[in-house]
Coordinates of N, CA, C and O in Angstrom, one line a residue:
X1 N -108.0 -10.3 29.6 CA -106.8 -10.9 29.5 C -105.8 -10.1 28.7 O -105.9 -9.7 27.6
X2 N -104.7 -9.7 29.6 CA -103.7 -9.4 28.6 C -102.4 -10.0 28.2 O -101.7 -10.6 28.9
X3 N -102.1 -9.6 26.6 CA -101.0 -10.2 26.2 C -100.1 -9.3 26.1 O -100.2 -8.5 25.2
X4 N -99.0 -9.3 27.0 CA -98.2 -8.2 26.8 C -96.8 -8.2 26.6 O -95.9 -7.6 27.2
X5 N -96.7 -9.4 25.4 CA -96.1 -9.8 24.5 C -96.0 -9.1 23.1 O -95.1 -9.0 22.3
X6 N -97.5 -8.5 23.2 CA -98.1 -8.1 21.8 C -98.2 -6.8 22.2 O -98.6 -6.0 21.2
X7 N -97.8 -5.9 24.0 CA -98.1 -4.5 24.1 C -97.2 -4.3 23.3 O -97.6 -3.5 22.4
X8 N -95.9 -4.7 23.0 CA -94.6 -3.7 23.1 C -94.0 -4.4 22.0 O -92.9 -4.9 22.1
X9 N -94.6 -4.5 20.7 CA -94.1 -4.9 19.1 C -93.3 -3.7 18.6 O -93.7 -2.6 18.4
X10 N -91.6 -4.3 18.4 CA -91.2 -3.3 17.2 C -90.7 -4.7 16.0 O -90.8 -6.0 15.8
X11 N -90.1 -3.9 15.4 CA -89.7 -4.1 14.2 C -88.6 -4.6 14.1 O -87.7 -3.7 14.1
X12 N -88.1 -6.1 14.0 CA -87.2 -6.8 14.3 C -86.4 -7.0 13.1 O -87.1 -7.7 12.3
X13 N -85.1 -6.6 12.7 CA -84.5 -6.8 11.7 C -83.4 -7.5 11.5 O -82.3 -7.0 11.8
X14 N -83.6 -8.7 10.9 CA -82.1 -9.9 10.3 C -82.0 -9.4 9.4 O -82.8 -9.0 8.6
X15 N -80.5 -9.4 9.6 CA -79.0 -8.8 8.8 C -77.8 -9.4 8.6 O -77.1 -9.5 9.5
X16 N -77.4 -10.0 7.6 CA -76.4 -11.0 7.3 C -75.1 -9.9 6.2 O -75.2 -9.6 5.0
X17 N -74.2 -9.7 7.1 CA -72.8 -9.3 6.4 C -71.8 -9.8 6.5 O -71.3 -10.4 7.4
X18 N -71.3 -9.4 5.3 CA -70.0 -10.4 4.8 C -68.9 -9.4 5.5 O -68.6 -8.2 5.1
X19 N -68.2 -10.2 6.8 CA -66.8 -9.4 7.3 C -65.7 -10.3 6.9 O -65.6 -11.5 7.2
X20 N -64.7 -9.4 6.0 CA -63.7 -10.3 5.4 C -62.5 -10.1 6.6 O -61.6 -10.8 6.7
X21 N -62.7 -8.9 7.5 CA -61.5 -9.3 8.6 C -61.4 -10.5 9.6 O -60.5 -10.8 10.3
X22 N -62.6 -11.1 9.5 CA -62.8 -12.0 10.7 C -62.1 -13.4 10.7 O -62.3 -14.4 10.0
X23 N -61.2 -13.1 11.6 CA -60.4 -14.9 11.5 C -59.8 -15.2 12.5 O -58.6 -15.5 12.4
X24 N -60.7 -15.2 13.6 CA -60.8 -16.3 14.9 C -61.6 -16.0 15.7 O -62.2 -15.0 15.5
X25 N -62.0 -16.6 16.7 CA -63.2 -16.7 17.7 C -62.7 -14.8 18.6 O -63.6 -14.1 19.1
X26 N -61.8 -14.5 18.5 CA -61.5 -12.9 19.2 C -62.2 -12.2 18.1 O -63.1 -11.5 18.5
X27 N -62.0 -12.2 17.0 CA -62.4 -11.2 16.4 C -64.2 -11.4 16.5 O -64.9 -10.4 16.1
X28 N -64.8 -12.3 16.9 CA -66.2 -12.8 16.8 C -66.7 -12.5 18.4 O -67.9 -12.4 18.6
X29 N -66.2 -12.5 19.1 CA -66.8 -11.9 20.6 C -66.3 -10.2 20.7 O -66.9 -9.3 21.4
X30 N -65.0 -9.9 19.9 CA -65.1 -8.0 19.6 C -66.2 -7.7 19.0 O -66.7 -6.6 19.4
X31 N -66.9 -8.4 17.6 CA -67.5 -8.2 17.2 C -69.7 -8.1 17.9 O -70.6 -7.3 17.8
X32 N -69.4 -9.2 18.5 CA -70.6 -9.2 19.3 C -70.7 -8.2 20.2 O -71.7 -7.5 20.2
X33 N -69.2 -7.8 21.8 CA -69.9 -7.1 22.1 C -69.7 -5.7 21.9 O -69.8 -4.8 22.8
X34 N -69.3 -5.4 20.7 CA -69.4 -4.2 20.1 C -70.5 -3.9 19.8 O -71.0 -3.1 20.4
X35 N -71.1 -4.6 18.5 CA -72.9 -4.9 18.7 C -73.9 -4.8 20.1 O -74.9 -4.1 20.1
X36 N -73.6 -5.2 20.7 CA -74.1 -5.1 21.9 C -73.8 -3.8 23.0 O -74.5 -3.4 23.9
X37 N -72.4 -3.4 22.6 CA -73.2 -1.9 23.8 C -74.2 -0.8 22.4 O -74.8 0.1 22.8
X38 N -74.2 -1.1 21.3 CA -75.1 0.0 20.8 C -76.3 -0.5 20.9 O -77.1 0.3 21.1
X39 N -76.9 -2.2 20.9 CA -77.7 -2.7 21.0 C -77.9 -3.5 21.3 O -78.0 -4.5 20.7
X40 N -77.9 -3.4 23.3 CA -78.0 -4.6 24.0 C -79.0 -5.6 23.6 O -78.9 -6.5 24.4
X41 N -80.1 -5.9 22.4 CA -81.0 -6.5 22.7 C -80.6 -7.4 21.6 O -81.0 -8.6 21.6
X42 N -79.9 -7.0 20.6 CA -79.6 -7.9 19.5 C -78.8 -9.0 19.9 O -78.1 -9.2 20.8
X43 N -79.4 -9.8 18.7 CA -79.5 -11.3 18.8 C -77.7 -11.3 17.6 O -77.8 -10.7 16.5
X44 N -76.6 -11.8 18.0 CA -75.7 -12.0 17.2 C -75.3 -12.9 17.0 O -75.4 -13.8 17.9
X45 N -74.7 -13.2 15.9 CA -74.0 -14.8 15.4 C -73.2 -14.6 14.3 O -73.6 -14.3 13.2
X46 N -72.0 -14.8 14.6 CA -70.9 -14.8 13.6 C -70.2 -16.4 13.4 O -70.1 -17.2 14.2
X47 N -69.9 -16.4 12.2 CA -69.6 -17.5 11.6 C -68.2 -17.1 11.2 O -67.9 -16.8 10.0
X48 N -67.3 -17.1 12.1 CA -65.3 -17.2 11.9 C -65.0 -18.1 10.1 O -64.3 -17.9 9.1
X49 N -65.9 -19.0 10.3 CA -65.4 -20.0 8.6 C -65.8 -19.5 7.3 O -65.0 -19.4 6.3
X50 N -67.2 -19.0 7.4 CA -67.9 -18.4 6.5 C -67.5 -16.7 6.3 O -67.7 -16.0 5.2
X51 N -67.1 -16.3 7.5 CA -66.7 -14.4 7.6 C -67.9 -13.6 7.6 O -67.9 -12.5 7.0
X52 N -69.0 -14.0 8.2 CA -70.3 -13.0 8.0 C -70.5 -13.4 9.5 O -70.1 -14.4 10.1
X53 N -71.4 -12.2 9.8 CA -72.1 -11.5 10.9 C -73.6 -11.6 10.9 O -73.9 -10.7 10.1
X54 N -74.5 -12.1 11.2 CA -75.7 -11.8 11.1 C -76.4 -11.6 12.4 O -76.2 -12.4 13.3
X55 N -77.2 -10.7 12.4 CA -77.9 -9.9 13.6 C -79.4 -9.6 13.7 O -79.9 -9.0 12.7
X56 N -80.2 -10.0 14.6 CA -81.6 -9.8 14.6 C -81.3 -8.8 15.7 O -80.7 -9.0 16.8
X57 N -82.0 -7.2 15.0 CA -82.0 -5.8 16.0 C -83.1 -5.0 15.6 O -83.8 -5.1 14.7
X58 N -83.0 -4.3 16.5 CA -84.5 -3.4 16.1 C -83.4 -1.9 15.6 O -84.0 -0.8 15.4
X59 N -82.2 -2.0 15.6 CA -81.1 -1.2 15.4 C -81.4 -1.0 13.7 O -82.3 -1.7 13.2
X60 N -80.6 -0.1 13.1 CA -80.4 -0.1 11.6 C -79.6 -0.8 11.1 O -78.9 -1.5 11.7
X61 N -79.5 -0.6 9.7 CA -78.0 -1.3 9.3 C -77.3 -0.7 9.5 O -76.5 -1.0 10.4
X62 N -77.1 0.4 9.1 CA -76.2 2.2 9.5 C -75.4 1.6 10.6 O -74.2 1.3 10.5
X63 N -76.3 1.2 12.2 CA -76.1 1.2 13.0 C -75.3 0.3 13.4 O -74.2 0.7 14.0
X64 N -75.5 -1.1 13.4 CA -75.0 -2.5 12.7 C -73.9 -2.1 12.5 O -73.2 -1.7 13.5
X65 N -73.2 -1.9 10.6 CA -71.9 -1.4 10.2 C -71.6 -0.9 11.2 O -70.9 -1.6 11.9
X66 N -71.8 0.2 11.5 CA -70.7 1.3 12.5 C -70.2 0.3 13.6 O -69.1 0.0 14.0
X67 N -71.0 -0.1 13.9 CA -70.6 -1.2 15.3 C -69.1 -1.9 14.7 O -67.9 -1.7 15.1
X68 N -69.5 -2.4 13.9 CA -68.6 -3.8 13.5 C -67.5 -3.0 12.8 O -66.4 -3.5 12.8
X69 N -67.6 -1.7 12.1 CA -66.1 -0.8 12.3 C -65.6 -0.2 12.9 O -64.5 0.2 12.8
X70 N -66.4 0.1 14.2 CA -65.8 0.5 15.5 C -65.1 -0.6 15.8 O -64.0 -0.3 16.3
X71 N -65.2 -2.1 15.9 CA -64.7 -2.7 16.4 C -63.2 -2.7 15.9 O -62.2 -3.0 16.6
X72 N -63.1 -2.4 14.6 CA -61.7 -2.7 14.1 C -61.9 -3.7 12.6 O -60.9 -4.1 12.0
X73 N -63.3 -4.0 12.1 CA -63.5 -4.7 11.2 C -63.7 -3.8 10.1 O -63.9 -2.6 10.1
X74 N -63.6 -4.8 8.9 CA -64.5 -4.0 7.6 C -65.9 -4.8 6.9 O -65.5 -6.0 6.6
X75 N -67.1 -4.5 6.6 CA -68.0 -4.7 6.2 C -67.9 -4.4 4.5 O -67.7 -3.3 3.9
X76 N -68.1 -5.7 4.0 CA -67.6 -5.9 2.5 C -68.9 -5.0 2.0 O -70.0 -5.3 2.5
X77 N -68.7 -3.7 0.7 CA -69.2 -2.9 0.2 C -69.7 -1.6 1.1 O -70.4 -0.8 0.5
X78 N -69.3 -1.5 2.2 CA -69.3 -0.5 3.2 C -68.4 0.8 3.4 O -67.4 0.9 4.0
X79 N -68.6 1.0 3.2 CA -67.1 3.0 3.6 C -67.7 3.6 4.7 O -68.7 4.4 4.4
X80 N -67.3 3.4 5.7 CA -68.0 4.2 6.9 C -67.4 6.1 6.2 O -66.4 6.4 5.6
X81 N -68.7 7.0 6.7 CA -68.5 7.9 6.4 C -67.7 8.6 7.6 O -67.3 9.8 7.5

């Protein structure tokens, strides 16, 4: 019997950042599919009330940030280099 669910395990990483540019539903679908062409598989959810981003990716944070300042955002305690 195979479970091959269990061939192909990586390393799934939730990520909750604080974006103080975010303030409306546009800035939260730039934000997602920004996230999504670097990492079509991540799971995104932005909260417009609250201003944070949180992401389940097998992506980095590195990777994460850059997304969400490519989009035109800033990530509180971040300086893209």
């Amino acid at each position: 019997m195979e479970n091959s669910e269990f061939d192909q395990f990586y390393l799934v990483m939730a990520l909750k950042l604080n974006v103080p540019s975010i303030v409306c539903d546009g800035c939260a679908q730039t934000i997602t599919e920004s996230i999504n062409t670097m990492e079509p598989d991540a799971q995104v959810n932005v909260d417009v009330k609250a201003k944070t981003v949180t992401v389940e990716s097998e992506a980095s944070e590195e990777t994460i940030k850059q997304a969400i300042v490519a989009a035109g955002h800033t990530v509180e305690g971040y300086q893209a280099g």
